[in-house]
CSV table of C-alpha atoms in Angstrom, one decimal:
chain,number,residue,atom,x,y,z
A,793,MET,CA,34.0,-17.7,32.8
A,794,LYS,CA,31.8,-16.2,30.0
A,795,LYS,CA,28.9,-14.3,31.4
A,796,THR,CA,25.4,-15.5,30.6
A,797,PHE,CA,22.8,-12.7,30.3
A,798,LEU,CA,19.1,-13.2,31.0
A,799,THR,CA,16.5,-10.9,29.6
A,800,LEU,CA,13.8,-10.2,32.1
A,801,THR,CA,10.7,-8.0,32.0
A,802,THR,CA,10.6,-4.9,34.2
A,803,LEU,CA,7.4,-4.3,36.0
A,804,ALA,CA,6.2,-1.5,38.2
A,805,LEU,CA,6.9,-1.6,41.9
A,806,ILE,CA,4.2,-2.9,44.1
A,807,SER,CA,3.5,-0.5,47.0
A,808,SER,CA,3.0,-3.2,49.6
A,809,ALA,CA,6.6,-4.4,49.1
A,810,THR,CA,9.9,-2.9,50.0
A,811,GLY,CA,10.9,-0.7,47.1
A,812,VAL,CA,14.2,-1.3,45.3
A,813,GLU,CA,16.4,1.7,44.4
A,814,ALA,CA,14.3,2.3,41.2
A,815,ALA,CA,11.8,0.4,39.1
A,816,SER,CA,14.6,-0.4,36.6
A,817,THR,CA,17.2,-1.5,39.2
A,818,THR,CA,19.6,-3.9,37.7
A,819,LEU,CA,21.3,-6.6,39.8
A,820,ILE,CA,24.4,-8.7,39.0
A,821,LEU,CA,25.0,-12.1,40.7
A,822,THR,CA,28.1,-12.4,42.8
A,823,ASP,CA,28.0,-16.3,42.8
A,824,ASN,CA,26.0,-19.1,41.2
A,825,VAL,CA,22.5,-18.7,42.5
A,826,ASN,CA,19.3,-20.8,42.5
A,827,ILE,CA,16.1,-19.1,41.4
A,828,ARG,CA,13.0,-20.4,43.2
A,829,THR,CA,9.3,-20.4,42.9
A,830,ALA,CA,8.8,-18.6,46.2
A,831,ALA,CA,10.9,-16.4,48.6
A,832,THR,CA,12.1,-19.4,50.8
A,833,THR,CA,15.0,-21.8,50.5
A,834,SER,CA,12.5,-24.7,50.8
A,835,ALA,CA,10.8,-23.7,47.6
A,836,PRO,CA,11.4,-25.7,44.4
A,837,VAL,CA,14.4,-24.6,42.3
A,838,ILE,CA,13.5,-23.4,38.8
A,839,THR,CA,17.1,-23.2,37.5
A,840,THR,CA,20.5,-22.0,38.5
A,841,LEU,CA,21.9,-18.7,37.2
A,842,LYS,CA,25.7,-18.4,36.9
A,843,LYS,CA,27.9,-15.8,38.5
A,844,GLY,CA,27.9,-12.5,36.6
A,845,THR,CA,24.4,-12.9,35.2
A,846,THR,CA,22.4,-9.6,35.3
A,847,VAL,CA,18.7,-9.5,36.3
A,848,THR,CA,16.1,-6.8,36.8
A,849,ALA,CA,14.3,-6.6,40.1
A,850,VAL,CA,10.5,-6.2,40.2
A,851,LYS,CA,10.4,-5.7,44.0
A,852,LYS,CA,12.2,-6.7,47.2
A,853,THR,CA,10.4,-8.8,49.8
A,854,GLY,CA,12.6,-9.2,53.0
A,855,SER,CA,15.9,-10.7,52.0
A,856,TRP,CA,14.6,-11.9,48.6
A,857,TYR,CA,14.3,-10.1,45.2
A,858,GLU,CA,11.3,-10.9,42.9
A,859,ILE,CA,12.3,-11.2,39.2
A,860,ARG,CA,10.8,-12.7,36.1
A,861,HIS,CA,12.0,-15.8,34.4
A,862,GLN,CA,10.4,-16.8,31.1
A,863,SER,CA,7.6,-14.3,31.9
A,864,LYS,CA,6.9,-16.1,35.2
A,865,LYS,CA,7.5,-14.9,38.8
A,866,ALA,CA,10.7,-16.1,40.4
A,867,PHE,CA,12.9,-15.3,43.4
A,868,ILE,CA,16.6,-15.0,44.3
A,869,THR,CA,18.2,-14.4,47.6
A,870,ALA,CA,19.7,-10.9,48.2
A,871,ALA,CA,22.8,-12.4,49.8
A,872,TYR,CA,24.4,-13.1,46.4
A,873,VAL,CA,23.6,-10.0,44.4
A,874,LYS,CA,24.9,-6.5,44.1
A,875,THR,CA,23.2,-3.4,42.6
A,876,VAL,CA,24.5,-2.1,39.3
A,877,PRO,CA,24.5,1.7,39.5
A,878,ALA,CA,22.0,3.2,37.0
A,879,LYS,CA,23.4,5.5,34.3
A,880,ALA,CA,22.6,9.2,34.9
A,881,PRO,CA,19.7,10.2,32.6
A,882,THR,CA,20.4,12.7,29.9
A,883,THR,CA,18.3,15.1,27.9
A,884,THR,CA,18.8,16.8,24.6
A,885,THR,CA,17.7,20.3,23.7
A,886,TYR,CA,17.4,21.6,20.2
A,887,ILE,CA,18.0,25.3,19.5
A,888,THR,CA,18.0,27.2,16.2
A,889,ASN,CA,21.5,28.5,15.6
A,890,THR,CA,20.8,31.2,13.0
A,891,SER,CA,18.0,33.5,12.0
A,892,SER,CA,15.3,33.0,9.3
A,893,VAL,CA,15.4,29.2,9.6
A,894,ASN,CA,13.0,27.7,6.9
A,895,VAL,CA,10.4,25.3,8.2
A,896,ARG,CA,9.5,23.1,5.3
A,897,GLU,CA,6.6,20.9,4.4
A,898,LYS,CA,8.8,18.0,3.4
A,899,ALA,CA,12.4,16.9,4.2
A,900,THR,CA,13.9,18.5,1.1
A,901,THR,CA,15.3,22.0,0.3
A,902,THR,CA,12.9,22.2,-2.7
A,903,SER,CA,9.9,21.7,-0.6
A,904,LYS,CA,7.4,24.5,0.2
A,905,SER,CA,8.4,26.8,3.1
A,906,LEU,CA,5.7,26.9,5.8
A,907,GLY,CA,7.4,29.8,7.6
A,908,LYS,CA,10.6,31.0,9.3
A,909,LEU,CA,12.0,30.7,12.8
A,910,ALA,CA,14.2,33.2,14.6
A,911,LYS,CA,17.6,32.4,16.2
A,912,ASN,CA,17.6,30.7,19.6
A,913,VAL,CA,14.1,29.2,19.3
A,914,SER,CA,13.7,25.9,21.2
A,915,LEU,CA,12.4,23.0,19.1
A,916,SER,CA,10.4,20.0,20.1
A,917,VAL,CA,12.0,17.4,17.8
A,918,LYS,CA,10.0,14.2,17.1
A,919,LYS,CA,12.7,12.4,15.2
A,920,LYS,CA,15.7,12.7,12.9
A,921,THR,CA,15.3,11.7,9.2
A,922,GLY,CA,18.6,11.8,7.4
A,923,GLU,CA,19.7,15.5,7.5
A,924,TRP,CA,16.4,16.8,8.8
A,925,TYR,CA,14.6,17.1,12.1
A,926,GLU,CA,10.9,16.5,12.2
A,927,ILE,CA,9.0,19.0,14.4
A,928,ASN,CA,5.4,20.1,15.0
A,929,TYR,CA,4.5,23.4,13.3
A,930,ASN,CA,1.0,24.8,13.4
A,931,ASN,CA,-0.3,21.4,14.5
A,932,LYS,CA,1.2,19.6,11.5
A,933,PRO,CA,4.5,17.7,10.9
A,934,ALA,CA,7.2,19.9,9.4
A,935,PHE,CA,11.0,19.8,8.9
A,936,VAL,CA,14.1,21.9,9.6
A,937,HIS,CA,17.6,21.1,8.4
A,938,THR,CA,20.0,19.8,11.0
A,939,THR,CA,22.7,22.3,10.1
A,940,LEU,CA,20.4,25.1,11.3
A,941,VAL,CA,19.9,23.5,14.7
A,942,THR,CA,22.3,22.9,17.6
A,943,ALA,CA,21.6,19.8,19.7
A,944,LYS,CA,22.9,19.9,23.3
A,945,THR,CA,23.0,16.8,25.4
A,946,SER,CA,23.1,17.3,29.2
A,947,THR,CA,23.1,15.0,32.3
A,948,VAL,CA,20.1,15.2,34.6
A,949,THR,CA,21.2,15.3,38.2
A,950,THR,CA,19.6,12.9,40.7
A,951,GLY,CA,16.4,14.4,42.1
A,952,SER,CA,16.1,17.0,39.5
A,953,LYS,CA,13.6,17.0,36.6
A,954,PRO,CA,14.8,17.2,33.0
A,955,PRO,CA,14.3,20.6,31.5
A,956,VAL,CA,11.0,21.0,29.7
A,957,THR,CA,11.4,21.9,26.0
A,958,LYS,CA,8.4,23.9,25.0
A,959,PRO,CA,7.0,23.3,21.5
A,960,VAL,CA,7.6,25.8,18.9
A,961,THR,CA,5.2,28.7,18.9
A,962,PRO,CA,5.9,30.4,15.5
A,963,PRO,CA,5.6,34.2,15.4
A,964,VAL,CA,2.2,35.4,14.4
A,965,SER,CA,2.2,36.6,10.8
A,966,THR,CA,0.2,39.7,10.0
A,967,ALA,CA,0.5,39.5,6.2
A,968,VAL,CA,-2.9,38.7,4.8
A,969,LYS,CA,-2.9,37.1,1.3
A,970,ALA,CA,-5.7,37.0,-1.2
A,971,VAL,CA,-7.7,33.7,-1.6
A,972,ASP,CA,-9.6,32.3,-4.6
A,973,SER,CA,-13.0,34.1,-4.4
A,974,SER,CA,-14.4,31.6,-6.9
A,975,LYS,CA,-14.4,28.9,-4.3
A,976,GLN,CA,-16.7,28.0,-1.5
A,977,TYR,CA,-15.0,27.4,1.9
A,978,GLU,CA,-16.6,25.2,4.6
A,979,VAL,CA,-15.5,23.6,7.9
A,980,ASN,CA,-14.2,20.1,7.4
A,981,ALA,CA,-13.9,18.9,11.0
A,982,LYS,CA,-16.5,16.6,12.4
A,983,GLU,CA,-15.8,17.7,16.0
A,984,GLY,CA,-16.0,21.4,15.1
A,985,LEU,CA,-13.3,24.0,14.3
A,986,ASN,CA,-12.0,26.7,16.7
A,987,ALA,CA,-12.2,30.2,15.4
A,988,ARG,CA,-9.5,32.3,17.1
A,989,LEU,CA,-8.8,36.0,17.6
A,990,SER,CA,-5.4,35.8,15.9
A,991,ALA,CA,-3.6,33.3,13.6
A,992,SER,CA,-2.0,31.3,16.4
A,993,THR,CA,-2.9,28.1,18.3
A,994,THR,CA,-2.2,30.0,21.5
A,995,ALA,CA,-4.7,32.7,20.6
A,996,LYS,CA,-8.0,33.0,22.5
A,997,ILE,CA,-10.9,30.9,21.0
A,998,TYR,CA,-13.7,33.2,19.9
A,999,LYS,CA,-16.2,30.5,18.9
A,1000,THR,CA,-16.2,26.8,17.8
A,1001,LEU,CA,-17.8,26.4,14.4
A,1002,PRO,CA,-19.8,23.2,13.5
A,1003,HIS,CA,-18.8,20.8,10.8
A,1004,LYS,CA,-19.9,21.9,7.3
A,1005,THR,CA,-20.3,25.5,8.3
A,1006,VAL,CA,-19.9,27.7,5.2
A,1007,LEU,CA,-17.2,30.4,5.9
A,1008,LYS,CA,-16.8,33.9,4.5
A,1009,VAL,CA,-13.0,33.7,3.9
A,1010,THR,CA,-11.4,37.2,3.4
A,1011,GLY,CA,-7.8,36.2,3.2
A,1012,ALA,CA,-5.0,33.8,4.2
A,1013,VAL,CA,-2.3,34.2,6.9
A,1014,ASP,CA,0.4,31.4,6.6
A,1015,SER,CA,-1.6,28.2,7.3
A,1016,TRP,CA,-4.7,30.1,8.6
A,1017,TYR,CA,-7.7,31.6,6.9
A,1018,GLN,CA,-9.0,35.0,7.9
A,1019,VAL,CA,-12.8,34.7,8.3
A,1020,GLN,CA,-15.4,37.3,8.8
A,1021,LEU,CA,-17.7,36.3,11.6
A,1022,ASP,CA,-20.2,38.4,13.5
A,1023,GLY,CA,-18.7,41.5,12.0
A,1024,LYS,CA,-15.2,40.8,13.1
A,1025,ASN,CA,-12.1,39.1,11.6
A,1026,VAL,CA,-11.3,35.7,13.2
A,1027,TYR,CA,-8.9,32.9,12.1
A,1028,VAL,CA,-9.3,29.2,11.5
A,1029,ALA,CA,-6.6,26.6,10.6
A,1030,SER,CA,-6.8,26.1,6.8
A,1031,ASN,CA,-6.1,22.3,7.0
A,1032,TYR,CA,-9.5,21.9,8.6
A,1033,VAL,CA,-11.3,23.8,5.8
A,1034,SER,CA,-12.3,22.4,2.4
A,1035,ALA,CA,-12.4,24.7,-0.7
A,1036,THR,CA,-14.6,23.7,-3.6
A,1037,ALA,CA,-15.6,25.5,-6.7
A,1038,LYS,CA,-18.9,27.5,-6.4
A,1039,GLU,CA,-21.8,26.6,-8.7
A,1040,THR,CA,-21.5,29.3,-11.3
A,1041,PRO,CA,-24.9,30.2,-12.9
A,1042,PRO,CA,-25.1,30.6,-16.7
A,1043,VAL,CA,-24.5,34.0,-18.2
A,1044,PRO,CA,-27.8,36.0,-17.7
A,1045,GLY,CA,-29.7,37.3,-20.7
A,1046,ILE,CA,-28.9,34.4,-23.0
A,1047,SER,CA,-31.7,32.3,-24.3
A,1048,VAL,CA,-30.9,28.5,-24.2
A,1049,THR,CA,-33.1,25.6,-25.3
A,1050,PRO,CA,-32.7,22.0,-24.1
A,1051,VAL,CA,-30.8,19.4,-26.2
A,1052,ASP,CA,-31.2,15.7,-26.6
A,1053,GLN,CA,-29.4,14.3,-23.5
A,1054,SER,CA,-29.5,10.8,-24.8
A,1055,LYS,CA,-26.9,11.7,-27.4
A,1056,SER,CA,-23.1,12.0,-26.9
A,1057,TYR,CA,-21.4,15.2,-27.9
A,1058,LYS,CA,-17.8,15.3,-29.0
A,1059,VAL,CA,-15.3,17.9,-30.2
A,1060,ASN,CA,-14.6,17.7,-34.0
A,1061,ALA,CA,-11.7,20.1,-34.3
A,1062,PRO,CA,-8.3,18.5,-35.1
A,1063,THR,CA,-6.5,21.6,-33.8
A,1064,GLY,CA,-8.6,21.9,-30.6
A,1065,LEU,CA,-11.7,23.9,-29.7
A,1066,ASN,CA,-11.8,27.1,-27.6
A,1067,VAL,CA,-14.1,27.1,-24.6
A,1068,ARG,CA,-15.4,30.6,-23.9
A,1069,THR,CA,-17.0,32.4,-21.0
A,1070,ALA,CA,-19.8,33.7,-23.2
A,1071,PRO,CA,-21.3,32.7,-26.6
A,1072,ALA,CA,-19.2,35.1,-28.7
A,1073,THR,CA,-15.8,34.8,-30.4
A,1074,THR,CA,-14.7,37.9,-28.5
A,1075,ALA,CA,-15.4,36.4,-25.1
A,1076,THR,CA,-12.5,35.2,-22.9
A,1077,ILE,CA,-11.1,31.8,-23.6
A,1078,PHE,CA,-11.4,29.6,-20.4
A,1079,THR,CA,-9.6,26.6,-21.8
A,1080,GLN,CA,-9.3,24.4,-24.9
A,1081,LEU,CA,-10.7,21.0,-25.6
A,1082,ALA,CA,-8.8,18.4,-27.6
A,1083,HIS,CA,-10.2,16.8,-30.8
A,1084,GLY,CA,-12.4,13.9,-29.8
A,1085,SER,CA,-13.1,15.1,-26.3
A,1086,SER,CA,-16.6,14.4,-24.9
A,1087,VAL,CA,-18.5,17.4,-23.6
A,1088,GLN,CA,-21.5,17.8,-21.3
A,1089,VAL,CA,-23.9,19.9,-23.4
A,1090,SER,CA,-26.6,21.5,-21.3
A,1091,GLY,CA,-28.4,23.5,-24.0
A,1092,GLU,CA,-28.2,25.3,-27.3
A,1093,THR,CA,-28.2,29.1,-27.6
A,1094,THR,CA,-31.0,30.9,-29.6
A,1095,GLY,CA,-31.8,34.4,-30.8
A,1096,THR,CA,-28.9,36.8,-31.3
A,1097,SER,CA,-26.5,34.4,-29.6
A,1098,ALA,CA,-27.5,31.4,-31.8
A,1099,GLY,CA,-24.8,29.0,-33.0
A,1100,TRP,CA,-23.3,27.9,-29.6
A,1101,TYR,CA,-23.7,25.0,-27.2
A,1102,GLN,CA,-23.8,25.7,-23.5
A,1103,ILE,CA,-21.6,23.2,-21.8
A,1104,LYS,CA,-20.7,22.4,-18.2
A,1105,ILE,CA,-17.2,22.0,-16.9
A,1106,GLY,CA,-16.8,21.2,-13.3
A,1107,THR,CA,-19.5,23.4,-11.6
A,1108,ALA,CA,-19.5,26.3,-14.2
A,1109,TYR,CA,-21.1,26.9,-17.5
A,1110,TYR,CA,-19.2,27.8,-20.7
A,1111,TYR,CA,-19.8,28.0,-24.5
A,1112,VAL,CA,-18.4,26.3,-27.6
A,1113,ALA,CA,-19.2,26.8,-31.2
A,1114,LYS,CA,-21.9,24.4,-32.3
A,1115,SER,CA,-20.2,23.8,-35.7
A,1116,TYR,CA,-17.3,22.1,-34.0
A,1117,ILE,CA,-19.4,19.6,-32.0
A,1118,THR,CA,-20.7,16.4,-33.4
A,1119,THR,CA,-22.7,13.5,-32.0
A,1120,GLY,CA,-21.2,10.0,-31.9
A,1121,SER,CA,-17.6,9.1,-32.7
A,1122,VAL,CA,-15.1,11.3,-34.5
A,1123,THR,CA,-12.0,10.4,-36.4
A,1124,ALA,CA,-8.8,10.5,-34.3
A,1125,PRO,CA,-6.2,13.1,-35.4
A,1126,VAL,CA,-3.2,11.9,-37.2
A,1127,THR,CA,-0.2,11.7,-34.9
A,1128,PRO,CA,3.4,10.7,-35.7
A,1129,PRO,CA,4.1,7.0,-35.2
A,1130,VAL,CA,5.6,6.1,-31.9
A,1131,THR,CA,8.1,3.2,-31.5
A,1132,PRO,CA,7.2,1.6,-28.1
A,1133,PRO,CA,10.1,0.7,-25.8
A,1134,THR,CA,10.5,-2.9,-24.6
A,1135,THR,CA,7.9,-2.8,-21.9
A,1136,THR,CA,4.9,-5.0,-21.2
A,1137,ILE,CA,2.5,-2.2,-22.3
A,1138,PRO,CA,3.6,0.0,-25.2
A,1139,ALA,CA,4.3,3.5,-24.0
A,1140,SER,CA,2.1,5.0,-26.7
A,1141,GLY,CA,-0.7,2.9,-25.4
A,1142,ILE,CA,-0.2,4.1,-21.8
A,1143,MET,CA,-0.1,7.7,-22.8
A,1144,GLU,CA,-3.2,7.4,-24.9
A,1145,LYS,CA,-4.9,6.0,-21.8
A,1146,ALA,CA,-3.5,8.7,-19.6
A,1147,ILE,CA,-4.7,11.4,-22.0
A,1148,ALA,CA,-8.2,9.9,-22.2
A,1149,ILE,CA,-8.2,9.8,-18.4
A,1150,GLY,CA,-7.1,13.4,-18.1
A,1151,GLN,CA,-9.7,14.7,-20.6
A,1152,GLN,CA,-12.4,13.2,-18.3
A,1153,TYR,CA,-11.4,15.6,-15.6
A,1154,LEU,CA,-11.1,18.8,-17.7
A,1155,GLY,CA,-12.4,21.7,-15.5
A,1156,THR,CA,-11.5,19.9,-12.3
A,1157,PRO,CA,-10.3,22.5,-9.7
A,1158,TYR,CA,-6.6,22.9,-9.0
A,1159,VAL,CA,-5.9,21.6,-5.5
A,1160,TRP,CA,-2.3,22.0,-4.1
A,1161,GLY,CA,-0.8,18.7,-3.0
A,1162,SER,CA,-3.6,16.5,-4.3
A,1163,SER,CA,-3.0,13.5,-6.6
A,1164,SER,CA,-6.6,12.2,-6.6
A,1165,PRO,CA,-10.0,13.6,-7.7
A,1166,VAL,CA,-11.4,12.5,-4.4
A,1167,ASN,CA,-9.7,15.5,-2.9
A,1168,GLY,CA,-11.6,17.8,-5.2
A,1169,GLY,CA,-8.9,18.2,-7.8
A,1170,PHE,CA,-5.1,17.9,-8.6
A,1171,ASP,CA,-1.9,19.9,-8.6
A,1172,CYS,CA,0.2,19.5,-11.7
A,1173,SER,CA,2.5,16.7,-10.6
A,1174,GLY,CA,-0.5,15.0,-8.8
A,1175,PHE,CA,-2.4,15.0,-12.1
A,1176,ILE,CA,0.5,13.2,-13.8
A,1177,ASN,CA,0.8,10.7,-11.0
A,1178,TYR,CA,-2.9,9.9,-11.1
A,1179,ALA,CA,-3.2,9.7,-14.9
A,1180,LEU,CA,-0.2,7.5,-15.4
A,1181,ASN,CA,-1.0,5.1,-12.5
A,1182,THR,CA,-4.7,4.8,-13.6
A,1183,ALA,CA,-3.5,4.1,-17.1
A,1184,GLY,CA,-1.3,1.2,-15.9
A,1185,TYR,CA,2.1,2.8,-15.5
A,1186,LYS,CA,3.1,2.7,-11.9
A,1187,VAL,CA,5.1,5.6,-10.7
A,1188,ALA,CA,5.6,7.0,-7.2
A,1189,ARG,CA,4.3,10.4,-6.1
A,1190,THR,CA,6.9,13.2,-6.1
A,1191,ASN,CA,7.1,16.8,-7.1
A,1192,VAL,CA,8.1,18.2,-10.6
A,1193,ASN,CA,11.7,18.5,-9.6
A,1194,GLY,CA,11.8,14.8,-8.6
A,1195,TYR,CA,10.1,13.8,-11.9
A,1196,TRP,CA,12.6,15.8,-13.9
A,1197,ASN,CA,15.9,15.2,-12.1
A,1198,ASN,CA,15.5,11.5,-11.2
A,1199,ASP,CA,15.9,9.4,-14.3
A,1200,GLY,CA,14.1,6.6,-12.4
A,1201,TYR,CA,11.0,8.5,-13.0
A,1202,LEU,CA,9.4,8.8,-16.5
A,1203,GLY,CA,12.7,8.0,-18.3
A,1204,GLN,CA,15.6,10.1,-19.6
A,1205,LYS,CA,15.5,13.8,-20.1
A,1206,LEU,CA,14.9,15.0,-23.7
A,1207,SER,CA,16.0,18.4,-25.1
A,1208,LYS,CA,13.5,21.2,-25.3
A,1209,LEU,CA,14.8,21.7,-28.9
A,1210,ARG,CA,13.2,18.4,-30.1
A,1211,GLN,CA,9.8,18.4,-31.8
A,1212,PRO,CA,7.2,17.3,-29.3
A,1213,VAL,CA,4.7,14.6,-30.1
A,1214,ARG,CA,1.5,13.4,-28.6
A,1215,GLY,CA,2.1,11.6,-25.3
A,1216,ASP,CA,5.3,13.5,-24.5
A,1217,ILE,CA,5.5,14.6,-20.8
A,1218,ILE,CA,6.4,18.3,-20.9
A,1219,PHE,CA,8.3,20.1,-18.2
A,1220,PHE,CA,8.6,23.9,-17.4
A,1221,GLU,CA,10.8,25.8,-15.0
A,1222,ASN,CA,10.7,29.0,-13.0
A,1223,THR,CA,6.9,29.4,-13.1
A,1224,TYR,CA,6.5,30.2,-9.4
A,1225,ALA,CA,9.9,29.3,-8.0
A,1226,ALA,CA,13.4,28.5,-9.3
A,1227,GLY,CA,13.9,25.2,-11.1
A,1228,PRO,CA,11.5,22.6,-12.5
A,1229,THR,CA,8.0,23.6,-11.3
A,1230,HIS,CA,5.3,22.6,-13.8
A,1231,ILE,CA,4.4,19.5,-15.8
A,1232,GLY,CA,1.8,18.4,-18.4
A,1233,ILE,CA,1.1,15.9,-21.3
A,1234,MET,CA,1.4,16.9,-24.9
A,1235,LEU,CA,-1.8,16.3,-27.0
A,1236,ASN,CA,0.0,17.1,-30.3
A,1237,ASN,CA,3.0,19.2,-31.2
A,1238,ASP,CA,1.5,22.3,-29.6
A,1239,GLN,CA,-1.3,21.7,-27.2
A,1240,PHE,CA,-0.8,20.1,-23.8
A,1241,ILE,CA,-3.1,19.1,-20.9
A,1242,HIS,CA,-2.1,20.2,-17.4
A,1243,ALA,CA,-3.4,21.0,-13.9
A,1244,ASN,CA,-3.1,24.8,-13.6
A,1245,THR,CA,-4.9,27.5,-11.7
A,1246,PRO,CA,-7.8,27.6,-11.6
A,1247,SER,CA,-8.5,24.1,-13.1
A,1248,LEU,CA,-7.3,21.3,-15.3
A,1249,GLY,CA,-7.2,22.5,-18.9
A,1250,ILE,CA,-5.4,22.7,-22.2
A,1251,SER,CA,-2.8,25.3,-23.2
A,1252,ARG,CA,-0.6,25.9,-26.2
A,1253,LEU,CA,3.2,25.6,-26.1
A,1254,SER,CA,3.3,28.3,-28.8
A,1255,GLU,CA,2.0,30.9,-26.3
A,1256,ARG,CA,4.9,33.2,-25.3
A,1257,TYR,CA,4.7,32.5,-21.6
A,1258,TRP,CA,5.0,28.7,-22.0
A,1259,THR,CA,7.7,28.9,-24.7
A,1260,GLN,CA,9.9,31.0,-22.4
A,1261,LYS,CA,9.4,28.6,-19.5
A,1262,LEU,CA,10.0,25.3,-21.5
A,1263,LEU,CA,12.6,23.0,-19.8
A,1264,GLY,CA,12.4,19.8,-21.8
A,1265,PHE,CA,10.5,16.5,-22.3
A,1266,LYS,CA,10.4,12.9,-21.2
A,1267,ALA,CA,8.8,10.1,-23.2
A,1268,LEU,CA,7.7,6.7,-21.8
């Protein structure tokens, strides 16, 4: 006879009843058995279960087992059941099988390495995703490749406790790296942030710092900031610290008069306009503004420094030649005609929108991993993601390598030997690591807008550095 299986809910044992072998004890019927509303043969029959049916006991009362039938209490006599032996529990331990195991930010070999683990380190694995194990590293999700880890499954003997796998405690790094001194660092943890005596979650807590506390950051150690507090070096987790650009005062000693703030000021320089750190052609170039870009003019220089507008980009003040700024609209530069592909919105239209969106954020700080200005800025691929999606072209968030090597993103690869045009998406390689690592949008056949340290700006492809790193283009 074909067995009929009944799914029943397992509940915890009730201490006043006779306990069954375990809370999850499974019973199999040795004959056709009536299940009743109470533990007595005179109680009404709910239904009859066939021989071979399996049920789960909630508790045992005398010679009756209490079970659940359709989420309601029911009873069967113990005379026609037998216990199904429970399978021995097993446990799996995960041990690194080689030295210098990379712990990565994402489940890909091109992802940023957060640190390295020695051989024979026990891992607390949350789950397996493809060929990667997800673990907890410095209180954040991280990934290690399955080939670098040995998983051992063992049976837990009756009465014994499964072995406890301790979470990974990465070795404390002592290498202190420099941080961006132009930024202001403050605590971003509403419940406060622990400052520890070393860069480890197991280190002694020196003090808990309130939310919005401004920190004097003197360096970085892996995912920790070294902070000077009470005359000593302590450490705080960097993911609970926000870094924003400091308000940079204007260059001292320069006389500036107010301008009419009701007017709009725009760049009138078809080849682009240099933005300098001081009102002089010999001053350092901070970035370049494209023809037609709007600028926030805060004043006009006078005296020996006359002929310049003081402008504000982000939180800092810079200078542009007054002769290249006009009020009102300017004539758009002539660009080669673009034949749009068969999409609902012409690609040239999308890229014009993306460029206009990008120019609104010139001077926005570079923020690693960010694809939205609400995080304080962008990284290079995050800027592309934000500009295109805001312009109406929906594209998923990935890194530069993903945008270049996956033809599903941004179209087919185009040779670096072609003449670039306005709206081309430009790719560079080997800038800080091997392979595709940087991305931007062409403004003409030379200038491109991109998120680069320290902020979103405009550079020239003709510069030797960028020419040597050029990988190719894509065009929507």
